[in-house]
Coordinates of C-alpha atoms in Angstrom, one line a residue:
X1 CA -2.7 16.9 -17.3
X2 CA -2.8 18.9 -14.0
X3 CA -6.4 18.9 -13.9
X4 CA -6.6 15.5 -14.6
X5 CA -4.2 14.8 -11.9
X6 CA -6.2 16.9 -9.7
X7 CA -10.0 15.7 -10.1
X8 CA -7.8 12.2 -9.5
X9 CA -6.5 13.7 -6.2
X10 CA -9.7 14.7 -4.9
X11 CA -11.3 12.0 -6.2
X12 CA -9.2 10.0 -3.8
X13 CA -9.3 12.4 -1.0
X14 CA -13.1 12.0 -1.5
X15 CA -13.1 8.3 -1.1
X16 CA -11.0 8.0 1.8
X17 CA -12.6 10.6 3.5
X18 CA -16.4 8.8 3.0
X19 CA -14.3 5.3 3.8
X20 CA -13.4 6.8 7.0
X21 CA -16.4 7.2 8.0
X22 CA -18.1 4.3 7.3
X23 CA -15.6 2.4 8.9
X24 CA -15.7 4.6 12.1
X25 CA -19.8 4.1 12.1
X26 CA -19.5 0.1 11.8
X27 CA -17.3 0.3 14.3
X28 CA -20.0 2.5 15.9
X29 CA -22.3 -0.5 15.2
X30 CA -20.4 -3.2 16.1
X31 CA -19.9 -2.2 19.6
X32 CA -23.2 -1.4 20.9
X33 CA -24.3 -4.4 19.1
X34 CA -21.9 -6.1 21.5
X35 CA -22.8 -4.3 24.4
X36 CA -26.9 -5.0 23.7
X37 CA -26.3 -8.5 23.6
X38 CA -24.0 -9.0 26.4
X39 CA -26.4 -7.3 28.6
X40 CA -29.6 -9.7 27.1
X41 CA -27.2 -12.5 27.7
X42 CA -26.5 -11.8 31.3
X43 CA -30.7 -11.0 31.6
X44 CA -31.5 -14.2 30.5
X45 CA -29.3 -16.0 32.4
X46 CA -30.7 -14.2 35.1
X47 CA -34.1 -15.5 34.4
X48 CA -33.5 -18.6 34.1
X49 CA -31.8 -18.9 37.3
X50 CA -35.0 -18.0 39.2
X51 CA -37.1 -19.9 36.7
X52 CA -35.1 -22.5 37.9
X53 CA -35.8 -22.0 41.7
X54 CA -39.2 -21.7 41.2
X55 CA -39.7 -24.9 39.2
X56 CA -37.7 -26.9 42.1
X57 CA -40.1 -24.9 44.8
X58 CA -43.1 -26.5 43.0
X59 CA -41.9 -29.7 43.0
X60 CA -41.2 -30.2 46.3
X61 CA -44.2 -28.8 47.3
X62 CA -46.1 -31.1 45.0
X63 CA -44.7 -34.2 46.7
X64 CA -45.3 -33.3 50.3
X65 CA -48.8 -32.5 49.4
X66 CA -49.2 -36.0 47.5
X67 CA -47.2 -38.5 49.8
X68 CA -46.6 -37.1 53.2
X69 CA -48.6 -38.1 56.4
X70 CA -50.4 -35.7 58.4
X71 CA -47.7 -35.1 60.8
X72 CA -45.1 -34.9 58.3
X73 CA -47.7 -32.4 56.2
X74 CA -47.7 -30.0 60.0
X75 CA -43.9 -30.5 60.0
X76 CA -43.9 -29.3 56.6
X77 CA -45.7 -26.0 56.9
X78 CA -42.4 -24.1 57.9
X79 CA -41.3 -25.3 54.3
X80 CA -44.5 -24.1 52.9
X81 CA -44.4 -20.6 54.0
X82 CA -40.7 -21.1 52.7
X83 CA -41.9 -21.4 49.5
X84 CA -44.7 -19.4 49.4
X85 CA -42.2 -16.4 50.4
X86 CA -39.8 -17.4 47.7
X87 CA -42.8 -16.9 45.4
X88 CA -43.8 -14.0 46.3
X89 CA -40.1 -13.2 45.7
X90 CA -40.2 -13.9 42.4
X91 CA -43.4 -12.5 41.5
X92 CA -41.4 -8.8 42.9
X93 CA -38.9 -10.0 40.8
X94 CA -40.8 -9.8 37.8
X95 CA -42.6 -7.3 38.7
X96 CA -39.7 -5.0 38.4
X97 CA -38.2 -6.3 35.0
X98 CA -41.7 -4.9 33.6
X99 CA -41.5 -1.8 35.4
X100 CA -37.7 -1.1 34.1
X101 CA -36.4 -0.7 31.2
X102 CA -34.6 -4.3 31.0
X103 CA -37.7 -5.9 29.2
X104 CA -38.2 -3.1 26.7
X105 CA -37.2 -4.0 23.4
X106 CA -34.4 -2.7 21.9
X107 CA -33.5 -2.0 18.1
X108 CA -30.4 -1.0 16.5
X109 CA -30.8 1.3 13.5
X110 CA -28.3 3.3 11.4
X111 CA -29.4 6.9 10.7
X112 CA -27.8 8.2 7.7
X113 CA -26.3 11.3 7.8
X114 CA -28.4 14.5 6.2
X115 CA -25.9 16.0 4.4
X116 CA -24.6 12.6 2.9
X117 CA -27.5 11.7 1.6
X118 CA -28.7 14.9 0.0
X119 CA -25.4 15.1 -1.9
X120 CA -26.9 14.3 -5.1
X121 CA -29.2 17.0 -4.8
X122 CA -26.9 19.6 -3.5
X123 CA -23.3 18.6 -5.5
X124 CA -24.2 19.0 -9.4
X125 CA -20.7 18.7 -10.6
X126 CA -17.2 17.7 -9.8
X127 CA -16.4 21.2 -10.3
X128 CA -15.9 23.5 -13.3
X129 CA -13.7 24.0 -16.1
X130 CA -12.3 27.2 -17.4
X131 CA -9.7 28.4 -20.4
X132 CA -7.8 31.2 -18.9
X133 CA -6.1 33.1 -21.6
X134 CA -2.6 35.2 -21.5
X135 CA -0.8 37.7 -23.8
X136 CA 1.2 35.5 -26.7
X137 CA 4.5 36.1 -25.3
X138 CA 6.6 34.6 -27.8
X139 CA 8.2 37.0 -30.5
X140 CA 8.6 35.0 -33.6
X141 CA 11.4 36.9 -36.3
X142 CA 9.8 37.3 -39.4
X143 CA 11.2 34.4 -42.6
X144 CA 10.5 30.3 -43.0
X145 CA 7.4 28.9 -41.4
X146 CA 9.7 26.3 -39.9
X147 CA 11.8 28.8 -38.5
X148 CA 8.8 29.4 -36.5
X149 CA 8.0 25.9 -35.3
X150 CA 11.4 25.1 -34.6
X151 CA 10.8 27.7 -31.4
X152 CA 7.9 26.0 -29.7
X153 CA 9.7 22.8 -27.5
X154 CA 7.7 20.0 -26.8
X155 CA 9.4 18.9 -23.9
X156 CA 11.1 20.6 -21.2
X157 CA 14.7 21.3 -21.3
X158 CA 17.0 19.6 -18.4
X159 CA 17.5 23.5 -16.6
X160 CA 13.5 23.4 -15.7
X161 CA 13.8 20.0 -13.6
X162 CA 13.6 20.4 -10.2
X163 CA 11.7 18.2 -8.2
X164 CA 9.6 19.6 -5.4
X165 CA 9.8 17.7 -2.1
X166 CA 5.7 16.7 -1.3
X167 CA 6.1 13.9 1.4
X168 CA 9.0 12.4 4.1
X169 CA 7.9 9.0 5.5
X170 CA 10.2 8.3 8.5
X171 CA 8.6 6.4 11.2
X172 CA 6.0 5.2 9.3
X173 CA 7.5 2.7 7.9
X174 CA 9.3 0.4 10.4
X175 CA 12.8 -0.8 11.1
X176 CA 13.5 -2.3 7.7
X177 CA 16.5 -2.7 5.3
X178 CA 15.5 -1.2 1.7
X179 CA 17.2 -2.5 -0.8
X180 CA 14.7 -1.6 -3.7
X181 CA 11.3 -0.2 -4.5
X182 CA 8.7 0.6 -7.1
X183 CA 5.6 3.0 -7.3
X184 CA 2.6 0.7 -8.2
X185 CA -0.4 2.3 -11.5
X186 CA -2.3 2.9 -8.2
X187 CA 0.3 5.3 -6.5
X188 CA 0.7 3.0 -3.9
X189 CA 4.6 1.6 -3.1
X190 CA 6.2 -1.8 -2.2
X191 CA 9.7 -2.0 -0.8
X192 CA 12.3 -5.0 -0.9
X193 CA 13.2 -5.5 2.5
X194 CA 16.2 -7.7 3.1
X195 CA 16.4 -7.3 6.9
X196 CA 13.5 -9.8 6.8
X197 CA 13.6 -11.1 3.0
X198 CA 10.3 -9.6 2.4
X199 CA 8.6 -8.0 0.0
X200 CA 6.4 -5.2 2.0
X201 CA 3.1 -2.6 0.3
X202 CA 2.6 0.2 1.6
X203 CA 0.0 2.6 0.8
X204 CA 0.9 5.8 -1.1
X205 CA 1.3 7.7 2.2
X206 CA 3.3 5.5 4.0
X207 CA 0.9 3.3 5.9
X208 CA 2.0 -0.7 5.9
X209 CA -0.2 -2.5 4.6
X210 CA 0.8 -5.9 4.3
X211 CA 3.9 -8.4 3.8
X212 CA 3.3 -9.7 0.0
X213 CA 5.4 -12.4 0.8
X214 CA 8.7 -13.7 2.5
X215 CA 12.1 -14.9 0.8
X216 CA 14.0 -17.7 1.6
X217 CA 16.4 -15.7 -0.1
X218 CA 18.3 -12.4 -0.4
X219 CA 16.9 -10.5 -2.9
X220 CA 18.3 -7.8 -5.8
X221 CA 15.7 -5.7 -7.4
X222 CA 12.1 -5.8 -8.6
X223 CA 10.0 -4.3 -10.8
X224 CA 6.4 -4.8 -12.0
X225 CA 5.6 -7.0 -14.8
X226 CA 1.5 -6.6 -14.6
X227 CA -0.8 -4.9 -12.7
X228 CA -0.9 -7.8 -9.8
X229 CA 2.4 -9.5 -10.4
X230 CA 6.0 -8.0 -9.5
X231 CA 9.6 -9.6 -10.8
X232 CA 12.3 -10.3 -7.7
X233 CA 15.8 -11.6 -8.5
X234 CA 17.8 -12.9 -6.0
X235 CA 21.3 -12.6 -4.9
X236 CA 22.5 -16.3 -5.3
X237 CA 25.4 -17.9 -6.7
X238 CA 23.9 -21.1 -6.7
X239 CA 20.4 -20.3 -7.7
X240 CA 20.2 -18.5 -10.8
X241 CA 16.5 -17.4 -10.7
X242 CA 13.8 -14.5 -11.1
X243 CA 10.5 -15.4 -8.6
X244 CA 7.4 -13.6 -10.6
X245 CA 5.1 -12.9 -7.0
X246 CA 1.0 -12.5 -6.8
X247 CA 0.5 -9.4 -5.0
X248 CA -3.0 -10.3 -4.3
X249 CA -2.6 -13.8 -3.7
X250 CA 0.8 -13.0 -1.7
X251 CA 2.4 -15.9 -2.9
X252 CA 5.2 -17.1 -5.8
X253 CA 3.2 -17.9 -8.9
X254 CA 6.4 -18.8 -11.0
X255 CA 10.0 -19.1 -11.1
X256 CA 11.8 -18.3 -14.0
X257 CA 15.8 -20.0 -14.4
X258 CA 18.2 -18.2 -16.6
X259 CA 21.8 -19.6 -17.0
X260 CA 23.6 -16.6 -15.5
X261 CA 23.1 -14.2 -11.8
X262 CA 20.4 -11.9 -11.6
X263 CA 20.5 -8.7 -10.1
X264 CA 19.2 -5.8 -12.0
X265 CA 15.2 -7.0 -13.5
X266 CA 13.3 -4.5 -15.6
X267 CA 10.3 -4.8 -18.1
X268 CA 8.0 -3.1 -20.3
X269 CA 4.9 -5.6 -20.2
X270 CA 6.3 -7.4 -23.1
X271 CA 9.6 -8.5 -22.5
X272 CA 11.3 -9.1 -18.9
X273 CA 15.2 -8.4 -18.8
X274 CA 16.8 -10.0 -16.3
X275 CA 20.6 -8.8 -15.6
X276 CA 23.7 -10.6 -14.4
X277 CA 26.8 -8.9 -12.8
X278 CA 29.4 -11.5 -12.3
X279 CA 28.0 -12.7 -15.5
X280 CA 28.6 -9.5 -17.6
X281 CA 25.6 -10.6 -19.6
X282 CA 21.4 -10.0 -19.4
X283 CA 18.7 -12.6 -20.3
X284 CA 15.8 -11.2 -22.2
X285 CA 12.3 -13.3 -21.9
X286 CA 9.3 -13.3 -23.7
X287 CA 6.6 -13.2 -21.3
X288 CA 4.2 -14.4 -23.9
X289 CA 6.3 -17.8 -24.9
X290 CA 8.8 -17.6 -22.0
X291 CA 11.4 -17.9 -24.6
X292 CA 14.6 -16.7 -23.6
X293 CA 17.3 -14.2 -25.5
X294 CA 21.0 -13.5 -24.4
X295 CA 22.8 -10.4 -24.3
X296 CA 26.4 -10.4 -24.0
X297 CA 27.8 -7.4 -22.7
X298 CA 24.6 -5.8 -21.3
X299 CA 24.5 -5.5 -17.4
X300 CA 24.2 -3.3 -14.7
X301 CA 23.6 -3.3 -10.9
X302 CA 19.8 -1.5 -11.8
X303 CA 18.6 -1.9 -15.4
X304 CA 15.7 -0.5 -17.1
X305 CA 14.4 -1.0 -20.9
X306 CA 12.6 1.7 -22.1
X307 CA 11.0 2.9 -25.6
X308 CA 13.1 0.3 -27.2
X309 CA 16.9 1.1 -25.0
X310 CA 18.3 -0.6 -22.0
X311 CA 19.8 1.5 -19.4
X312 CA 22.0 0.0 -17.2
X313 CA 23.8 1.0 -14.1
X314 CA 27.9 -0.1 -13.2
X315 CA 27.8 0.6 -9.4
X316 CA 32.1 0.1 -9.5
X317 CA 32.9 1.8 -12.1
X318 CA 30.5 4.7 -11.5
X319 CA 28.7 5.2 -14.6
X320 CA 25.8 4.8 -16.7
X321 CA 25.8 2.9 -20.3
X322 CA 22.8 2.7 -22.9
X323 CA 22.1 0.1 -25.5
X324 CA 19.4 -0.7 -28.2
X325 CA 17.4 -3.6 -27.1
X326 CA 19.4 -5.5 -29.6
X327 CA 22.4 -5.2 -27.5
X328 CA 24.7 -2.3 -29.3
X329 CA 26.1 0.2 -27.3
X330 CA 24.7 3.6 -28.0
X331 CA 26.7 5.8 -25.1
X332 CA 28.1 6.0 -21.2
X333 CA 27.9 8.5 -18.9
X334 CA 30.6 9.5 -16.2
X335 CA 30.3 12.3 -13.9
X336 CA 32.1 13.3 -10.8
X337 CA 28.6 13.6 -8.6
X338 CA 28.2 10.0 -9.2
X339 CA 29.2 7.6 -6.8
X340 CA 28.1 4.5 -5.9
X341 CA 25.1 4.9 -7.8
X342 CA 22.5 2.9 -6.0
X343 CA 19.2 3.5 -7.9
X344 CA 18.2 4.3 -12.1
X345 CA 14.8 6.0 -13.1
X346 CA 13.5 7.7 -16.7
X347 CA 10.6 9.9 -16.5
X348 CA 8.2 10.7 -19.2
X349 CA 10.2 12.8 -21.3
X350 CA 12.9 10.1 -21.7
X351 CA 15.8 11.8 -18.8
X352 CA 18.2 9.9 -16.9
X353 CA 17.8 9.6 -12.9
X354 CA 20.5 8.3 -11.0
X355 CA 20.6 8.0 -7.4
X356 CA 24.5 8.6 -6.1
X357 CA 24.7 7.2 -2.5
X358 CA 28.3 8.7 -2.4
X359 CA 27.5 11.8 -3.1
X360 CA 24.1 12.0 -1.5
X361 CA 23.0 13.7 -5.1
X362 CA 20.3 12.9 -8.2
X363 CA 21.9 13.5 -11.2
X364 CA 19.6 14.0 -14.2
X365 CA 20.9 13.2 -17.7
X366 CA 20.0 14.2 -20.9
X367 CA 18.2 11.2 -23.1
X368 CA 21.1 11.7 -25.6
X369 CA 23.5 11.9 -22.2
X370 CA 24.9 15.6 -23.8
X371 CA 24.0 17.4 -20.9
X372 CA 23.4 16.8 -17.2
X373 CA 22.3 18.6 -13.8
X374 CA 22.9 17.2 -10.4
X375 CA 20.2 17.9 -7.2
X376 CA 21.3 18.1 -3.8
X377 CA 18.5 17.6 -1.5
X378 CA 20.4 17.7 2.0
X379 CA 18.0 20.4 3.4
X380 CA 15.1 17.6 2.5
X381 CA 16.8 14.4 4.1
X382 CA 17.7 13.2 1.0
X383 CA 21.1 12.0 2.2
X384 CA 22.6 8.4 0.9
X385 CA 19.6 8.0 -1.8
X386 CA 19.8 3.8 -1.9
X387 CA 17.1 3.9 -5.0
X388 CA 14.7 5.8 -7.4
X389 CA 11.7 5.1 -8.8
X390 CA 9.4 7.3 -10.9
X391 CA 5.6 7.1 -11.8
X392 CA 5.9 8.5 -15.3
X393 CA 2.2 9.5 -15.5
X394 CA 1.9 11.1 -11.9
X395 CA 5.5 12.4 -11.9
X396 CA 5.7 11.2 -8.9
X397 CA 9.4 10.4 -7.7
X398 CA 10.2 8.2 -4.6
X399 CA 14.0 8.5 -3.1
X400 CA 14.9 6.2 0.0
X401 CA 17.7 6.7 2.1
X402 CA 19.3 4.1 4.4
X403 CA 19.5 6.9 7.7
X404 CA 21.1 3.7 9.9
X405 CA 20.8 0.4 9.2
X406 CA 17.2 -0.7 10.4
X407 CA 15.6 3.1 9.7
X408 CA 14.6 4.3 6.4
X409 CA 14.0 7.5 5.1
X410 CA 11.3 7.4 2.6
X411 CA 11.2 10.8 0.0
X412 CA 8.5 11.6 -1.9
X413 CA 8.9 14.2 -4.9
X414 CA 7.2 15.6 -7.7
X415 CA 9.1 16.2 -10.8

């Protein structure tokens, strides 16, 4: 997977770097495209002023010569040599747009770059792939061939976790109020921002892109429901409903009432989970049919359903509980490093993330919630975490923290 992940990463690099710099030669273009084109614009004006002044010359030395008397004709001469001079004039005049450079014609041409364009020739692969191979390190006691087996893990145990900090976006992203966020299949990362009631994108390092859409409404949490569509509840006692938003169109596509509050929303691109706090109760709804399922006793400030078990978060009472997707409760989780638990991730493997505001800590629990380990990331800036959110492919892991009240902190981990 790591050289997947890193033919991926240059890949990306790759693109961005040739998009760079096609934008930065049609920018190229674009301006002395301009700057042509102003310049013929100002010539031709030019030319048609004295085109102009010569045409009104010629008339008026047409009528005297047709209609005035002799003495008016000997009166006239003056004129004549006027105009004669003013012809003369222009003939200089024209004589010196051919012997510049302002009647030469002028074309703009893009000249490809050598080295791009012999990259096919020169690049023959994307790189190379080799097996490196180590001493067998592993002493296996001699008995039962399932003794043997039962010493090779398949997953990493809880000790090994330790996420390595890659990326701090500070002033990058703006004077906003996060209140939740999500990395996108694309590694890029939208934000809830209820400073503005707005749901922001932002590229995957840090750069705004664009405001999706704005909220008449406070909003809870979000998560994505399909490539292009993301799930926002809002914080309303009056309006019980779950906005499912068009990231390309950047606008509400549907609105989804349920009988109870929404707060926590989670969903595995089959079923949508919608959670209620004052409620005490979740809503489960079949994107397929729409039909809707109640769970009594399921809830949580940040919920997340995953490989058939909700996960839910209770902010008051500092702990975590997990259910089977039918509803029964399978255990909770209580730990002194977690307070005010703002933010609830899984990675790959199936562990636990909760982000503890109060304690400025990550604690990581076991899938079976036996065994737990808690991350202090002060050193980082990881202070206040107000969320988590993991890209379980990438093991990517974004934190933010609420430094003051307009500036984030944006962390960026991998796990």
């Amino acid at each position: 997977m790591d050289g997947i992940e890193k033919s991926h990463a240059m890949r990306r690099a790759i693109d961005d770097y040739l998009n760079e710099l096609e934008e930065n030669i049609l920018v190229d273009l674009v301006t002395k495209h301009s700057t042509l084109e102003s310049n013929m614009n100002t010539l031709l004006k030019h030319i048609d002023h004295q085109s102009n002044k010569i045409c009104n010359l010629q008339e008026k030395l047409s009528k005297m010569t047709k209609y005035a008397t002799e003495l008016q004709m000997y009166v006239g001469l003056r004129e004549m040599e006027k105009a004669t001079s003013e012809v003369k004039m222009y003939k200089m005049y024209i004589e010196d747009l051919k012997s510049g450079c302002n009647l030469n014609e002028h074309t703009l041409e893009i000249e490809i770059s050598f080295h791009l364009e012999s990259m096919s020739e020169v690049i023959k692969s994307f790189g190379e792939i080799n097996i490196t191979a180590r001493c067998f390190s592993i002493q296996v006691k001699t008995g039962r061939k399932d003794q043997a087996q039962d010493l090779v893990s398949t997953a990493p145990g809880i000790e090994q976790i330790q996420p390595l900090l890659v990326r701090t976006l500070t002033e990058e992203i703006g004077p906003i109020n996060v209140f939740a966020c999500h990395i996108l299949p694309d590694s890029n990362f939208i934000i809830l921002d209820n400073h503005k009631k707005q749901l922001l994108l932002f590229s995957h390092d840090g750069i705004f892109i664009k405001t999706v859409v704005t909220f008449n409404e406070f909003t809870g949490d979000l998560c994505l429901v399909e490539n292009n569509t993301v799930a926002v509840t809002f914080e309303s006692n009056v309006k019980n409903q779950t906005a499912l938003v068009d990231m390309e169109k950047n606008e509400i596509s549907k609105t989804i009432e349920i009988s109870h509050d929404c707060l926590g929303v989670t969903c595995d691109f089959q079923m949508l989970v919608i959670s209620g706090v004052g409620s005490k109760k979740s809503t489960m709804v079949n994107l397929k049919d729409m039909s809707q399922n109640i769970l009594e006793g399921v809830w949580g400030n940040r919920i997340l359903l995953y490989k058939d078990k909700i996960y839910c978060i209770d902010s008051k009472q500092h702990k975590v509980n997990c259910y089977e997707r039918t509803g029964e409760h399978i255990w909770t989780f209580m730990d002194n490093e977690i307070n005010n638990p703002c933010g609830l991730a899984l990675d790959i493997n199936g562990f636990v993330y909760i982000a503890s505001s109060g304690k400025s800590t990550i604690v990581v629990v076991s899938p079976d919630a036996t065994t737990s380990k808690t991350i202090r990331q002060e050193a980082e800036g990881m202070i206040k975490p107000i969320g988590i959110d993991i890209h379980r492919n990438t093991g990517m892991m974004i934190v933010p923290c609420q430094i003051r009240e307009d500036k984030p902190r944006i962390l960026l981990f991998r796990i």
